[in-house]
Amino acid sequence: MAKILVVDDEPAILSLIHNALSTDQHLVTTISNPAEVHSTDLGAYNLILLDVMMPGVDGFTLCREIRTAVDCPILFLTAKTLESDLMYGLGLGADDYITKPFGIGALRARIQAHLRREGRERRNMLYLDPVRLNLSGKELYIRENKVPLTKSEYEICEFLARHRGQVFSKDHIYEGVFGMDGDSDSSAITEHIKNIRAKLARHGLEAIETIWGIGYKWKL
Amino acid sequence: MAKILVVDDEPAILSLIHNALSTDQHLVTTISNPAEVHSTDLGAYNLILLDVMMPGVDGFTLCREIRTAVDCPILFLTAKTLESDLMYGLGLGADDYITKPFGIGALRARIQAHLRREGRERRNMLYLDPVRLNLSGKELYIRENKVPLTKSEYEICEFLARHRGQVFSKDHIYEGVFGMDGDSDSSAITEHIKNIRAKLARHGLEAIETIWGIGYKWKL
DNA sequence: TGTCATCCTTACAGAATCCTTAGAATCTGC
DNA sequence: GCAGATTCTAAGGATTCTGTAAGGATGACA
């Protein structure tokens, strides 16, 4: 059971989808006027279906706006069958691109697949090639060797690893890991980074990169 | 960059896919004999492409087996276009169902979308043909070669690239990048521009144009 | 209460980066 | 061409940031 938002200007399609998804026990909200999307609490939905060609508003633009606000799956539902449109749409951050006319069974199957994926992601393991994070057990392994980390050290690793490739300042890391204010001297982060590095280095691993003047990032 | 496994019995398709995905900097492993899958370390891959109709083995069955072992996205690649096949395939735990013949661009876009959802790919990218800016990672690539830039250099590049084609005076750039007043001698910008140009020139690229008496602009 | 592990702070040295300066080279308009 | 203005180049010092080490603070636990 999931909360699904459907945006399309054709009432016939809306009701068709509404019926189909309701039989799958989903809570479906339909919007026929794209302008209403901005006054909607997007964060409340688990999945969003979006038409591309609607009067007044471009679905692609709408997708870009929605994507900045939420992380849930966004599925395009469109009559534009060109490969270039698909590439453009998916490039905007959408997760699927379904062309009309579509089989209602196919739509349901695709939606189920996306929702299933969302559930799978929340499982408690994070593989970053030689490194494995046991999120529920708060443990870090390198090739089956458990690396003893203190709580703070582990939390910093998890934070960086979850956002691998992204750079964070020390203040940002402090805030992301321990929450709230950075009045505490964030140079404590420097110290933790040093210790983490020393422990990972024993296994010949160099996972944290320092971006001079900006911060650190997980580079695996 | 992700590790991708492709299973298909047709060598022509394998090489086609291998080439396409390699240009996206993925590490591609191809298997033409489905029986080999069982002796493969599936956990090493970030995404799996699977043909359905292969001699000896049924792709659907294979998918079910793979899904019990790993959580990564599994994409079917098949000539079976029936809606019932799609529903069956996705019901087995696959994440996408792409029917042959498929556009190679569409395949790449779908793969990128799946990897993005997995968090394997950065979200914020800026493509300016030979140049790629990883906004969250603060990196600049030229045709997949990372160009080492200092913080200021990168920020200036990002500023100019974001407003490509637009001319900015040195003061304007200083203000746009470092914020606030330009009391600091903006001739520092000249210096940075010089250094950036030198680094880009090593890759045979000339991206910043100087508009005499006015300023600079990103011309890609 | 004493010990231990962890976390935070401080201080300093070394490194990377940034900025300034001054002179050479280049461009523009006449 | 020439003069004036603008940009480019190069080098050095100033500044900022990071890495490291040591010691104190805190809290858990016996």
PDB file of C-alpha atoms (C1' of nucleotides) in Angstrom, chain D:
ATOM      1  C1'  DG D   1      52.120  52.373 -36.959  1.00  0.00           C
ATOM      2  C1'  DC D   2      51.521  54.479 -32.429  1.00  0.00           C
ATOM      3  C1'  DA D   3      49.746  55.418 -27.901  1.00  0.00           C
ATOM      4  C1'  DG D   4      46.982  53.955 -24.285  1.00  0.00           C
ATOM      5  C1'  DA D   5      44.610  50.649 -22.103  1.00  0.00           C
ATOM      6  C1'  DT D   6      43.957  45.884 -20.970  1.00  0.00           C
ATOM      7  C1'  DT D   7      45.431  41.384 -20.348  1.00  0.00           C
ATOM      8  C1'  DC D   8      48.942  37.844 -19.591  1.00  0.00           C
ATOM      9  C1'  DT D   9      52.818  35.938 -17.160  1.00  0.00           C
ATOM     10  C1'  DA D  10      55.886  34.863 -13.480  1.00  0.00           C
ATOM     11  C1'  DA D  11      57.496  34.750  -8.831  1.00  0.00           C
ATOM     12  C1'  DG D  12      57.310  35.584  -4.025  1.00  0.00           C
ATOM     13  C1'  DG D  13      55.147  36.362   0.299  1.00  0.00           C
ATOM     14  C1'  DA D  14      50.857  36.171   2.868  1.00  0.00           C
ATOM     15  C1'  DT D  15      47.135  33.615   4.091  1.00  0.00           C
ATOM     16  C1'  DT D  16      44.434  29.848   4.969  1.00  0.00           C
ATOM     17  C1'  DC D  17      43.719  25.077   5.693  1.00  0.00           C
ATOM     18  C1'  DT D  18      45.073  20.435   7.051  1.00  0.00           C
ATOM     19  C1'  DG D  19      47.592  16.872   9.690  1.00  0.00           C
ATOM     20  C1'  DT D  20      49.425  15.508  13.946  1.00  0.00           C
ATOM     21  C1'  DA D  21      50.163  15.045  18.688  1.00  0.00           C
ATOM     22  C1'  DA D  22      49.156  15.587  23.402  1.00  0.00           C
ATOM     23  C1'  DG D  23      46.222  16.529  27.190  1.00  0.00           C
ATOM     24  C1'  DG D  24      41.820  17.385  29.427  1.00  0.00           C
ATOM     25  C1'  DA D  25      36.759  16.378  29.673  1.00  0.00           C
ATOM     26  C1'  DT D  26      33.192  13.245  29.714  1.00  0.00           C
ATOM     27  C1'  DG D  27      30.738   9.175  30.524  1.00  0.00           C
ATOM     28  C1'  DA D  28      30.411   3.997  31.156  1.00  0.00           C
ATOM     29  C1'  DC D  29      31.308   0.386  34.083  1.00  0.00           C
ATOM     30  C1'  DA D  30      33.007  -2.408  37.610  1.00  0.00           C
TER      31       DA D  30
END
